[in-house]
Amino acid sequence: MEVVIKESYEQMSALGAEIVARIVRNKPRSVLGLATGSTPLGIYRELIRMHKDEGLSFFQVVTFNLDEYIGLPPEHPQSYRYFINQNLLDHINVKKENTYLPDGMAENIELACIEYEKKIEEAGGIDLQILGIGSNGHIAFNEPGSSLGSRTRIETLSEETIQNNSRFFPCRENVPRHAITMGIGTIMDARELILLANGEEKAGAVASMIEGPITAMVPATVVQLHRKTTVIVERAAAGRLSRCYPGELQVIRMNRDTK
Ligand code: PGA
């Protein structure tokens, strides 16, 4: 695991976008794992800019989102399909039929989960998965206590997650209680991970993820075991780390990789 601390949200996002762009340039048929929430918005803005200004093409790219609420149709403004279309997919040249999210409206949720795993496998597996982290240490909707080997499944949202996500809904009561999420095992199968965190409210979860023992009670700690993970942390979210981490090492190495 490589940890890179950046001074600002913009710098964190720029490095995240550069890693995504490197993958897409090296392999035009890349399979990208996408995340929702406020953390990756800066990456998506930068990717849209790279598409428009620099001709970065997503024409052959396939995408899989981490999760989706159960019971919200795709046209619902708080559904993750709506979010990812609005904030990324509608503004780049990806083919919409190559973009997937778990089906939160499926009649048979269990079957939909199995099919989602199958689709990822048929696409050749995920080349790069983008991740955020919850203030309770969750990744995707894998809440504390999730099995570290879990696959795509239905998950009940924790009270903390419902509270955190209520900022996107008219009131707390409107936040769905259940979601379909890629499992921790599914995420760990991705060939590369980038995990981003910003804001003081993430500092405790970030310290546990990087320096704490691996435990299902802080699902993000599992990324310590992944063979290729870059954790990009903005200064405030790094506030409770006890060791020193490089600021620019990743950039130097990336430049060397792309030569
Ligand atoms: P956020 O959510 O990006 O909106 O902070 C991250 C998460 O809960 O995984």
Tab-separated table of C-alpha atoms and ligand atoms in Angstrom:
chain	number	residue	atom	x	y	z
A	1	MET	CA	0.000	0.000	0.000
A	2	GLU	CA	1.332	3.376	-0.969
A	3	VAL	CA	0.150	6.388	1.019
A	4	VAL	CA	0.331	9.842	-0.513
A	5	ILE	CA	-0.664	12.914	1.444
A	6	LYS	CA	-1.768	15.951	-0.540
A	7	GLU	CA	-2.250	19.513	0.663
A	8	SER	CA	-5.688	20.041	-0.838
A	9	TYR	CA	-8.755	18.292	-2.213
A	10	GLU	CA	-7.838	19.563	-5.689
A	11	GLN	CA	-4.344	18.049	-5.520
A	12	MET	CA	-5.746	14.767	-4.193
A	13	SER	CA	-8.267	14.671	-7.030
A	14	ALA	CA	-5.675	15.579	-9.671
A	15	LEU	CA	-3.450	12.657	-8.676
A	16	GLY	CA	-6.461	10.308	-8.591
A	17	ALA	CA	-7.496	11.421	-12.084
A	18	GLU	CA	-3.924	11.010	-13.355
A	19	ILE	CA	-3.889	7.393	-12.177
A	20	VAL	CA	-7.245	6.707	-13.873
A	21	ALA	CA	-6.051	8.399	-17.074
A	22	ARG	CA	-2.833	6.355	-17.069
A	23	ILE	CA	-4.855	3.119	-16.898
A	24	VAL	CA	-7.194	4.211	-19.693
A	25	ARG	CA	-4.346	5.389	-21.946
A	26	ASN	CA	-2.378	2.165	-21.439
A	27	LYS	CA	-5.424	-0.037	-21.986
A	28	PRO	CA	-8.246	1.602	-23.943
A	29	ARG	CA	-10.531	-1.349	-23.115
A	30	SER	CA	-10.069	-0.828	-19.371
A	31	VAL	CA	-12.622	-1.925	-16.845
A	32	LEU	CA	-13.062	0.833	-14.263
A	33	GLY	CA	-14.733	0.461	-10.892
A	34	LEU	CA	-16.523	3.699	-10.003
A	35	ALA	CA	-17.595	5.131	-6.665
A	36	THR	CA	-20.260	7.666	-5.737
A	37	GLY	CA	-20.344	10.124	-2.830
A	38	SER	CA	-18.690	13.514	-2.586
A	39	THR	CA	-15.081	12.285	-2.419
A	40	PRO	CA	-14.601	11.274	-6.093
A	41	LEU	CA	-16.359	14.316	-7.576
A	42	GLY	CA	-13.046	16.126	-8.084
A	43	ILE	CA	-11.600	13.150	-9.972
A	44	TYR	CA	-14.653	13.027	-12.212
A	45	ARG	CA	-14.468	16.770	-12.926
A	46	GLU	CA	-10.800	16.393	-13.882
A	47	LEU	CA	-11.488	13.344	-16.091
A	48	ILE	CA	-14.234	15.270	-17.903
A	49	ARG	CA	-11.754	18.107	-18.439
A	50	MET	CA	-9.125	15.683	-19.747
A	51	HIS	CA	-11.716	14.210	-22.106
A	52	LYS	CA	-12.724	17.634	-23.442
A	53	ASP	CA	-9.320	19.361	-23.506
A	54	GLU	CA	-6.896	16.513	-24.071
A	55	GLY	CA	-9.002	13.990	-25.969
A	56	LEU	CA	-8.824	11.304	-23.269
A	57	SER	CA	-11.142	8.668	-24.724
A	58	PHE	CA	-13.433	6.331	-22.815
A	59	PHE	CA	-14.965	4.851	-25.964
A	60	GLN	CA	-13.980	1.269	-25.188
A	61	VAL	CA	-14.068	1.563	-21.401
A	62	VAL	CA	-16.423	-0.565	-19.324
A	63	THR	CA	-17.527	0.634	-15.879
A	64	PHE	CA	-18.964	-1.032	-12.802
A	65	ASN	CA	-20.219	1.005	-9.849
A	66	LEU	CA	-19.658	-0.214	-6.321
A	67	ASP	CA	-23.205	-0.004	-5.069
A	68	GLU	CA	-26.802	1.114	-5.467
A	69	TYR	CA	-29.683	1.779	-3.103
A	70	ILE	CA	-32.491	-0.736	-3.072
A	71	GLY	CA	-35.815	0.732	-4.149
A	72	LEU	CA	-34.619	3.846	-5.990
A	73	PRO	CA	-35.220	3.732	-9.754
A	74	PRO	CA	-32.430	5.000	-12.065
A	75	GLU	CA	-34.236	8.293	-12.714
A	76	HIS	CA	-34.454	9.082	-8.969
A	77	PRO	CA	-32.068	12.004	-8.288
A	78	GLN	CA	-30.558	10.216	-5.269
A	79	SER	CA	-29.992	6.907	-7.052
A	80	TYR	CA	-26.378	6.163	-7.786
A	81	ARG	CA	-27.188	5.584	-11.473
A	82	TYR	CA	-28.504	9.133	-11.655
A	83	PHE	CA	-25.475	10.431	-9.737
A	84	ILE	CA	-22.847	8.751	-11.882
A	85	ASN	CA	-24.591	9.756	-15.122
A	86	GLN	CA	-24.831	13.380	-14.003
A	87	ASN	CA	-21.327	13.636	-12.611
A	88	LEU	CA	-19.335	11.602	-15.110
A	89	LEU	CA	-20.890	9.309	-17.680
A	90	ASP	CA	-23.051	11.927	-19.459
A	91	HIS	CA	-19.964	14.055	-20.104
A	92	ILE	CA	-17.502	11.524	-21.562
A	93	ASN	CA	-17.637	9.293	-24.622
A	94	VAL	CA	-18.234	6.004	-22.798
A	95	LYS	CA	-20.948	3.815	-24.335
A	96	LYS	CA	-23.817	3.787	-21.838
A	97	GLU	CA	-24.497	0.106	-22.532
A	98	ASN	CA	-21.025	-0.628	-21.157
A	99	THR	CA	-21.758	1.023	-17.808
A	100	TYR	CA	-23.149	-1.125	-15.022
A	101	LEU	CA	-24.569	-0.646	-11.537
A	102	PRO	CA	-26.210	-3.222	-9.286
A	103	ASP	CA	-29.951	-3.348	-9.989
A	104	GLY	CA	-31.611	-1.961	-6.878
A	105	MET	CA	-35.041	-2.457	-8.450
A	106	ALA	CA	-34.581	-6.156	-9.245
A	107	GLU	CA	-37.402	-8.461	-8.188
A	108	ASN	CA	-34.895	-11.095	-7.239
A	109	ILE	CA	-32.079	-9.243	-5.486
A	110	GLU	CA	-30.088	-12.357	-4.739
A	111	LEU	CA	-30.033	-13.317	-8.397
A	112	ALA	CA	-29.160	-9.740	-9.397
A	113	CYS	CA	-26.119	-9.933	-7.098
A	114	ILE	CA	-24.928	-13.185	-8.640
A	115	GLU	CA	-25.402	-11.735	-12.119
A	116	TYR	CA	-23.429	-8.618	-11.223
A	117	GLU	CA	-20.466	-10.722	-10.159
A	118	LYS	CA	-20.791	-12.690	-13.391
A	119	LYS	CA	-20.810	-9.535	-15.509
A	120	ILE	CA	-17.627	-8.291	-13.843
A	121	GLU	CA	-15.978	-11.624	-14.528
A	122	GLU	CA	-17.135	-11.669	-18.157
A	123	ALA	CA	-15.698	-8.175	-18.627
A	124	GLY	CA	-12.325	-9.559	-17.584
A	125	GLY	CA	-12.288	-8.253	-14.003
A	126	ILE	CA	-11.792	-4.709	-12.785
A	127	ASP	CA	-8.504	-3.026	-13.745
A	128	LEU	CA	-8.810	-0.081	-11.377
A	129	GLN	CA	-11.293	0.412	-8.576
A	130	ILE	CA	-11.884	3.888	-7.144
A	131	LEU	CA	-12.868	3.910	-3.471
A	132	GLY	CA	-13.890	6.388	-0.812
A	133	ILE	CA	-14.095	5.582	2.877
A	134	GLY	CA	-16.944	6.143	5.327
A	135	SER	CA	-16.302	7.852	8.656
A	136	ASN	CA	-17.063	4.426	10.172
A	137	GLY	CA	-14.426	2.773	7.963
A	138	HIS	CA	-16.787	1.246	5.426
A	139	ILE	CA	-15.845	0.754	1.781
A	140	ALA	CA	-18.704	0.788	-0.703
A	141	PHE	CA	-21.624	-0.190	1.571
A	142	ASN	CA	-19.629	-2.857	3.394
A	143	GLU	CA	-20.409	-1.739	6.897
A	144	PRO	CA	-18.376	-2.639	10.006
A	145	GLY	CA	-18.676	-6.369	10.623
A	146	SER	CA	-18.832	-7.285	6.929
A	147	SER	CA	-16.964	-10.452	6.068
A	148	LEU	CA	-13.618	-9.633	4.495
A	149	GLY	CA	-14.328	-12.291	1.861
A	150	SER	CA	-17.849	-11.075	1.043
A	151	ARG	CA	-19.195	-10.875	-2.505
A	152	THR	CA	-21.892	-8.651	-4.046
A	153	ARG	CA	-24.919	-8.791	-1.771
A	154	ILE	CA	-27.654	-6.900	0.026
A	155	GLU	CA	-26.449	-4.863	3.003
A	156	THR	CA	-28.327	-3.025	5.737
A	157	LEU	CA	-26.959	0.479	6.161
A	158	SER	CA	-25.593	1.430	9.561
A	159	GLU	CA	-27.124	4.304	11.513
A	160	GLU	CA	-23.928	6.331	10.952
A	161	THR	CA	-24.120	5.854	7.186
A	162	ILE	CA	-27.812	6.765	7.115
A	163	GLN	CA	-27.012	9.898	9.113
A	164	ASN	CA	-24.071	10.820	6.832
A	165	ASN	CA	-26.054	10.230	3.644
A	166	SER	CA	-29.140	12.066	4.837
A	167	ARG	CA	-27.483	15.284	3.621
A	168	PHE	CA	-28.401	14.243	0.076
A	169	PHE	CA	-32.070	13.573	0.909
A	170	PRO	CA	-34.916	15.897	2.012
A	171	CYS	CA	-34.851	14.198	5.431
A	172	ARG	CA	-33.320	11.236	7.241
A	173	GLU	CA	-36.478	9.150	6.833
A	174	ASN	CA	-36.032	9.232	3.054
A	175	VAL	CA	-32.648	7.484	3.103
A	176	PRO	CA	-33.075	3.866	1.972
A	177	ARG	CA	-32.164	1.304	4.641
A	178	HIS	CA	-30.756	-1.236	2.227
A	179	ALA	CA	-28.380	-1.316	-0.692
A	180	ILE	CA	-26.674	-3.754	-3.002
A	181	THR	CA	-22.935	-3.517	-2.646
A	182	MET	CA	-19.926	-5.185	-4.177
A	183	GLY	CA	-18.431	-7.329	-1.437
A	184	ILE	CA	-15.033	-6.783	0.113
A	185	GLY	CA	-13.793	-9.877	-1.707
A	186	THR	CA	-15.121	-8.449	-4.984
A	187	ILE	CA	-13.259	-5.186	-4.382
A	188	MET	CA	-10.046	-6.994	-3.457
A	189	ASP	CA	-10.158	-8.849	-6.795
A	190	ALA	CA	-9.586	-5.579	-8.674
A	191	ARG	CA	-6.070	-5.420	-10.091
A	192	GLU	CA	-5.455	-1.963	-8.674
A	193	LEU	CA	-7.176	0.200	-6.065
A	194	ILE	CA	-7.121	3.891	-5.356
A	195	LEU	CA	-8.724	5.022	-2.132
A	196	LEU	CA	-9.278	8.707	-1.464
A	197	ALA	CA	-10.182	10.547	1.699
A	198	ASN	CA	-10.593	14.204	2.551
A	199	GLY	CA	-11.924	16.153	5.513
A	200	GLU	CA	-11.256	15.973	9.227
A	201	GLU	CA	-14.265	13.737	9.807
A	202	LYS	CA	-12.419	10.940	7.987
A	203	ALA	CA	-9.200	11.249	10.011
A	204	GLY	CA	-10.048	8.494	12.525
A	205	ALA	CA	-11.082	6.006	9.833
A	206	VAL	CA	-8.007	6.870	7.757
A	207	ALA	CA	-5.632	6.291	10.701
A	208	SER	CA	-7.263	2.909	11.427
A	209	MET	CA	-7.151	1.931	7.760
A	210	ILE	CA	-3.458	2.708	7.345
A	211	GLU	CA	-1.977	2.022	10.758
A	212	GLY	CA	-4.505	-0.151	12.568
A	213	PRO	CA	-4.849	-3.927	12.701
A	214	ILE	CA	-6.837	-5.560	9.908
A	215	THR	CA	-10.350	-6.120	11.159
A	216	ALA	CA	-13.832	-6.612	9.760
A	217	MET	CA	-14.939	-3.886	12.192
A	218	VAL	CA	-13.061	-1.385	9.996
A	219	PRO	CA	-13.596	-2.878	6.530
A	220	ALA	CA	-11.181	-0.462	4.817
A	221	THR	CA	-8.250	-2.011	6.737
A	222	VAL	CA	-8.386	-4.901	4.278
A	223	VAL	CA	-6.718	-2.749	1.607
A	224	GLN	CA	-3.453	-3.241	3.548
A	225	LEU	CA	-3.480	-6.719	2.009
A	226	HIS	CA	-4.034	-5.603	-1.581
A	227	ARG	CA	-0.998	-5.896	-3.808
A	228	LYS	CA	-1.453	-2.578	-5.621
A	229	THR	CA	-3.207	0.144	-3.675
A	230	THR	CA	-2.622	3.860	-3.589
A	231	VAL	CA	-4.249	5.721	-0.723
A	232	ILE	CA	-4.449	9.448	-1.452
A	233	VAL	CA	-5.256	11.524	1.580
A	234	GLU	CA	-5.838	15.243	1.837
A	235	ARG	CA	-4.038	16.924	4.757
A	236	ALA	CA	-7.028	17.219	7.149
A	237	ALA	CA	-7.963	13.548	6.701
A	238	ALA	CA	-4.328	12.632	7.445
A	239	GLY	CA	-4.396	14.499	10.768
A	240	ARG	CA	-4.422	11.428	13.003
A	241	LEU	CA	-1.694	9.420	11.289
A	242	SER	CA	1.291	8.859	13.540
A	243	ARG	CA	3.981	8.105	10.958
A	244	CYS	CA	5.346	10.235	8.090
A	245	TYR	CA	4.318	9.527	4.530
A	246	PRO	CA	5.672	10.838	1.248
A	247	GLY	CA	3.949	13.626	-0.615
A	248	GLU	CA	5.404	13.310	-4.078
A	249	LEU	CA	6.893	9.821	-4.328
A	250	GLN	CA	3.917	8.444	-6.197
A	251	VAL	CA	4.113	11.143	-8.831
A	252	ILE	CA	7.795	10.489	-9.446
A	253	ARG	CA	7.174	6.757	-9.774
A	254	MET	CA	4.184	7.249	-12.040
A	255	ASN	CA	6.196	9.432	-14.381
A	256	ARG	CA	8.824	6.714	-14.576
A	257	ASP	CA	6.122	4.042	-15.195
A	258	THR	CA	4.598	5.922	-18.096
A	259	LYS	CA	7.890	6.527	-19.914
B	1	PGA	P1	-18.337	10.509	0.812
B	1	PGA	O1	-18.704	9.001	1.157
B	1	PGA	O2	-17.426	10.443	-0.374
B	1	PGA	O3	-19.642	11.167	0.471
B	1	PGA	O4	-17.675	11.078	2.011
B	1	PGA	C1	-17.682	8.061	1.158
B	1	PGA	C2	-18.227	6.740	1.633
B	1	PGA	O5	-19.163	6.737	2.448
B	1	PGA	O6	-17.710	5.703	1.213
